[in-house]
Amino acid sequence: MKRKIITISVLVLTLALAAFIYFKFFFVFGEGVKAGELNFVVYKGYIFKTYEGKAIQAGFDARNRNLGSIQSYEFEFSITDKEVADSLMRCSGKHVELHYKEYLGTLPWRGMQKFVVDRIINVN
């Protein structure tokens, strides 16, 4: 009886850990399109080399609507596809629309950001 309880407990803990890992690192929490001026795309890392990028999104500052001030937001992202990264490396300074997937956690081989760009929608 004691052995059966231990076996069931280990099985439940293993399944709970597997579910946690899946939802934290592999479940796509959200996806969408962000647009902005591409600041840079770099290939960096000590052990796991990944493509990292940043786009600047201009918009109105929601806190100061009366003043009509413009606020910049940075969209920092990782790129897993080498072809997408190579294309973006040639687009620095241009207005881009990027499709991304948002994860709840990062993995070293996927990149440093929770947002992972998987394709380019438009470049102007």
PDB file of C-alpha atoms in Angstrom:
ATOM      1  CA  MET A   1       0.000   0.000   0.000  1.00  0.00           C
ATOM      2  CA  LYS A   2       2.812   2.404   0.905  1.00  0.00           C
ATOM      3  CA  ARG A   3       4.597   1.663  -2.375  1.00  0.00           C
ATOM      4  CA  LYS A   4       1.424   2.392  -4.349  1.00  0.00           C
ATOM      5  CA  ILE A   5       1.018   5.795  -2.623  1.00  0.00           C
ATOM      6  CA  ILE A   6       4.643   6.707  -3.376  1.00  0.00           C
ATOM      7  CA  THR A   7       4.262   5.648  -7.018  1.00  0.00           C
ATOM      8  CA  ILE A   8       1.088   7.713  -7.452  1.00  0.00           C
ATOM      9  CA  SER A   9       2.671  10.711  -5.693  1.00  0.00           C
ATOM     10  CA  VAL A  10       5.752  10.574  -7.932  1.00  0.00           C
ATOM     11  CA  LEU A  11       3.539  10.263 -11.014  1.00  0.00           C
ATOM     12  CA  VAL A  12       1.391  13.250  -9.992  1.00  0.00           C
ATOM     13  CA  LEU A  13       4.480  15.374  -9.209  1.00  0.00           C
ATOM     14  CA  THR A  14       6.069  14.411 -12.541  1.00  0.00           C
ATOM     15  CA  LEU A  15       2.916  15.345 -14.450  1.00  0.00           C
ATOM     16  CA  ALA A  16       2.628  18.633 -12.534  1.00  0.00           C
ATOM     17  CA  LEU A  17       6.261  19.476 -13.323  1.00  0.00           C
ATOM     18  CA  ALA A  18       5.782  18.592 -16.993  1.00  0.00           C
ATOM     19  CA  ALA A  19       2.657  20.787 -17.165  1.00  0.00           C
ATOM     20  CA  PHE A  20       4.492  23.675 -15.474  1.00  0.00           C
ATOM     21  CA  ILE A  21       7.436  23.429 -17.893  1.00  0.00           C
ATOM     22  CA  TYR A  22       5.111  23.262 -20.902  1.00  0.00           C
ATOM     23  CA  PHE A  23       3.037  26.295 -19.894  1.00  0.00           C
ATOM     24  CA  LYS A  24       6.050  28.336 -18.772  1.00  0.00           C
ATOM     25  CA  PHE A  25       8.325  27.743 -21.776  1.00  0.00           C
ATOM     26  CA  PHE A  26       6.405  26.248 -24.724  1.00  0.00           C
ATOM     27  CA  PHE A  27       2.794  27.477 -24.501  1.00  0.00           C
ATOM     28  CA  VAL A  28       2.186  30.481 -26.771  1.00  0.00           C
ATOM     29  CA  PHE A  29       0.560  32.986 -24.416  1.00  0.00           C
ATOM     30  CA  GLY A  30      -0.179  35.524 -27.140  1.00  0.00           C
ATOM     31  CA  GLU A  31       0.672  36.470 -30.669  1.00  0.00           C
ATOM     32  CA  GLY A  32       0.234  39.534 -32.798  1.00  0.00           C
ATOM     33  CA  VAL A  33       1.866  42.195 -34.927  1.00  0.00           C
ATOM     34  CA  LYS A  34       3.929  45.154 -33.751  1.00  0.00           C
ATOM     35  CA  ALA A  35       5.163  47.958 -35.955  1.00  0.00           C
ATOM     36  CA  GLY A  36       7.990  50.402 -35.451  1.00  0.00           C
ATOM     37  CA  GLU A  37      11.350  51.623 -36.615  1.00  0.00           C
ATOM     38  CA  LEU A  38      13.877  48.813 -36.467  1.00  0.00           C
ATOM     39  CA  ASN A  39      16.757  49.916 -34.275  1.00  0.00           C
ATOM     40  CA  PHE A  40      19.022  46.873 -34.495  1.00  0.00           C
ATOM     41  CA  VAL A  41      19.343  43.107 -34.851  1.00  0.00           C
ATOM     42  CA  VAL A  42      22.405  41.400 -33.363  1.00  0.00           C
ATOM     43  CA  TYR A  43      23.715  37.857 -33.041  1.00  0.00           C
ATOM     44  CA  LYS A  44      25.149  37.378 -29.560  1.00  0.00           C
ATOM     45  CA  GLY A  45      25.623  35.065 -26.607  1.00  0.00           C
ATOM     46  CA  TYR A  46      28.298  33.213 -24.676  1.00  0.00           C
ATOM     47  CA  ILE A  47      27.130  29.608 -25.010  1.00  0.00           C
ATOM     48  CA  PHE A  48      23.861  29.875 -26.921  1.00  0.00           C
ATOM     49  CA  LYS A  49      24.182  32.416 -29.748  1.00  0.00           C
ATOM     50  CA  THR A  50      20.801  33.987 -30.478  1.00  0.00           C
ATOM     51  CA  TYR A  51      19.437  36.802 -32.618  1.00  0.00           C
ATOM     52  CA  GLU A  52      18.138  39.730 -30.581  1.00  0.00           C
ATOM     53  CA  GLY A  53      16.494  42.892 -31.870  1.00  0.00           C
ATOM     54  CA  LYS A  54      14.826  46.121 -30.874  1.00  0.00           C
ATOM     55  CA  ALA A  55      12.187  48.245 -32.596  1.00  0.00           C
ATOM     56  CA  ILE A  56      11.130  51.713 -31.479  1.00  0.00           C
ATOM     57  CA  GLN A  57       7.379  52.320 -31.446  1.00  0.00           C
ATOM     58  CA  ALA A  58       6.234  55.933 -31.438  1.00  0.00           C
ATOM     59  CA  GLY A  59       2.886  56.797 -29.904  1.00  0.00           C
ATOM     60  CA  PHE A  60       1.037  59.207 -27.698  1.00  0.00           C
ATOM     61  CA  ASP A  61       1.783  59.204 -23.984  1.00  0.00           C
ATOM     62  CA  ALA A  62      -1.401  57.945 -22.318  1.00  0.00           C
ATOM     63  CA  ARG A  63      -0.534  59.686 -19.045  1.00  0.00           C
ATOM     64  CA  ASN A  64      -0.361  63.149 -20.648  1.00  0.00           C
ATOM     65  CA  ARG A  65      -3.224  63.176 -23.147  1.00  0.00           C
ATOM     66  CA  ASN A  66      -3.893  66.866 -22.555  1.00  0.00           C
ATOM     67  CA  LEU A  67      -0.382  67.782 -23.614  1.00  0.00           C
ATOM     68  CA  GLY A  68      -0.392  65.585 -26.707  1.00  0.00           C
ATOM     69  CA  SER A  69       3.162  64.464 -26.080  1.00  0.00           C
ATOM     70  CA  ILE A  70       4.707  61.669 -28.090  1.00  0.00           C
ATOM     71  CA  GLN A  71       6.278  58.764 -26.209  1.00  0.00           C
ATOM     72  CA  SER A  72       8.598  56.082 -27.590  1.00  0.00           C
ATOM     73  CA  TYR A  73       8.246  52.459 -26.591  1.00  0.00           C
ATOM     74  CA  GLU A  74      10.893  49.829 -27.128  1.00  0.00           C
ATOM     75  CA  PHE A  75       9.879  46.418 -28.425  1.00  0.00           C
ATOM     76  CA  GLU A  76      12.711  44.017 -27.591  1.00  0.00           C
ATOM     77  CA  PHE A  77      12.492  40.610 -29.224  1.00  0.00           C
ATOM     78  CA  SER A  78      14.365  37.435 -30.121  1.00  0.00           C
ATOM     79  CA  ILE A  79      14.433  35.734 -33.511  1.00  0.00           C
ATOM     80  CA  THR A  80      14.755  31.960 -33.923  1.00  0.00           C
ATOM     81  CA  ASP A  81      14.739  31.780 -37.738  1.00  0.00           C
ATOM     82  CA  LYS A  82      18.094  32.664 -39.334  1.00  0.00           C
ATOM     83  CA  GLU A  83      16.484  33.767 -42.615  1.00  0.00           C
ATOM     84  CA  VAL A  84      14.175  36.215 -40.802  1.00  0.00           C
ATOM     85  CA  ALA A  85      17.136  37.537 -38.799  1.00  0.00           C
ATOM     86  CA  ASP A  86      19.281  37.984 -41.926  1.00  0.00           C
ATOM     87  CA  SER A  87      16.448  39.876 -43.644  1.00  0.00           C
ATOM     88  CA  LEU A  88      15.953  42.142 -40.622  1.00  0.00           C
ATOM     89  CA  MET A  89      19.691  42.845 -40.371  1.00  0.00           C
ATOM     90  CA  ARG A  90      19.392  44.589 -43.745  1.00  0.00           C
ATOM     91  CA  CYS A  91      16.387  46.682 -42.581  1.00  0.00           C
ATOM     92  CA  SER A  92      17.898  48.701 -39.747  1.00  0.00           C
ATOM     93  CA  GLY A  93      16.353  52.170 -39.593  1.00  0.00           C
ATOM     94  CA  LYS A  94      13.299  51.173 -41.655  1.00  0.00           C
ATOM     95  CA  HIS A  95       9.686  50.953 -40.515  1.00  0.00           C
ATOM     96  CA  VAL A  96       8.816  47.268 -40.079  1.00  0.00           C
ATOM     97  CA  GLU A  97       5.749  45.253 -39.134  1.00  0.00           C
ATOM     98  CA  LEU A  98       6.694  42.058 -37.300  1.00  0.00           C
ATOM     99  CA  HIS A  99       4.594  39.043 -36.335  1.00  0.00           C
ATOM    100  CA  TYR A 100       5.557  37.709 -32.918  1.00  0.00           C
ATOM    101  CA  LYS A 101       4.698  35.016 -30.405  1.00  0.00           C
ATOM    102  CA  GLU A 102       4.765  35.733 -26.678  1.00  0.00           C
ATOM    103  CA  TYR A 103       5.886  33.079 -24.213  1.00  0.00           C
ATOM    104  CA  LEU A 104       5.694  33.204 -20.416  1.00  0.00           C
ATOM    105  CA  GLY A 105       9.375  32.288 -20.002  1.00  0.00           C
ATOM    106  CA  THR A 106      12.628  32.349 -21.935  1.00  0.00           C
ATOM    107  CA  LEU A 107      14.883  29.493 -22.973  1.00  0.00           C
ATOM    108  CA  PRO A 108      18.602  30.097 -23.545  1.00  0.00           C
ATOM    109  CA  TRP A 109      18.588  28.588 -27.049  1.00  0.00           C
ATOM    110  CA  ARG A 110      15.436  30.491 -28.077  1.00  0.00           C
ATOM    111  CA  GLY A 111      16.655  33.935 -27.022  1.00  0.00           C
ATOM    112  CA  MET A 112      16.742  36.394 -24.156  1.00  0.00           C
ATOM    113  CA  GLN A 113      13.241  37.842 -24.671  1.00  0.00           C
ATOM    114  CA  LYS A 114       9.720  36.532 -24.100  1.00  0.00           C
ATOM    115  CA  PHE A 115       8.703  37.924 -27.499  1.00  0.00           C
ATOM    116  CA  VAL A 116       9.896  35.834 -30.463  1.00  0.00           C
ATOM    117  CA  VAL A 117       9.523  37.272 -33.966  1.00  0.00           C
ATOM    118  CA  ASP A 118       8.711  34.523 -36.447  1.00  0.00           C
ATOM    119  CA  ARG A 119       8.056  36.486 -39.653  1.00  0.00           C
ATOM    120  CA  ILE A 120       8.175  39.879 -41.299  1.00  0.00           C
ATOM    121  CA  ILE A 121       4.812  41.285 -42.393  1.00  0.00           C
ATOM    122  CA  ASN A 122       5.945  44.505 -44.095  1.00  0.00           C
ATOM    123  CA  VAL A 123       9.006  46.761 -44.538  1.00  0.00           C
ATOM    124  CA  ASN A 124       8.798  50.437 -45.564  1.00  0.00           C
TER     125      ASN A 124
END
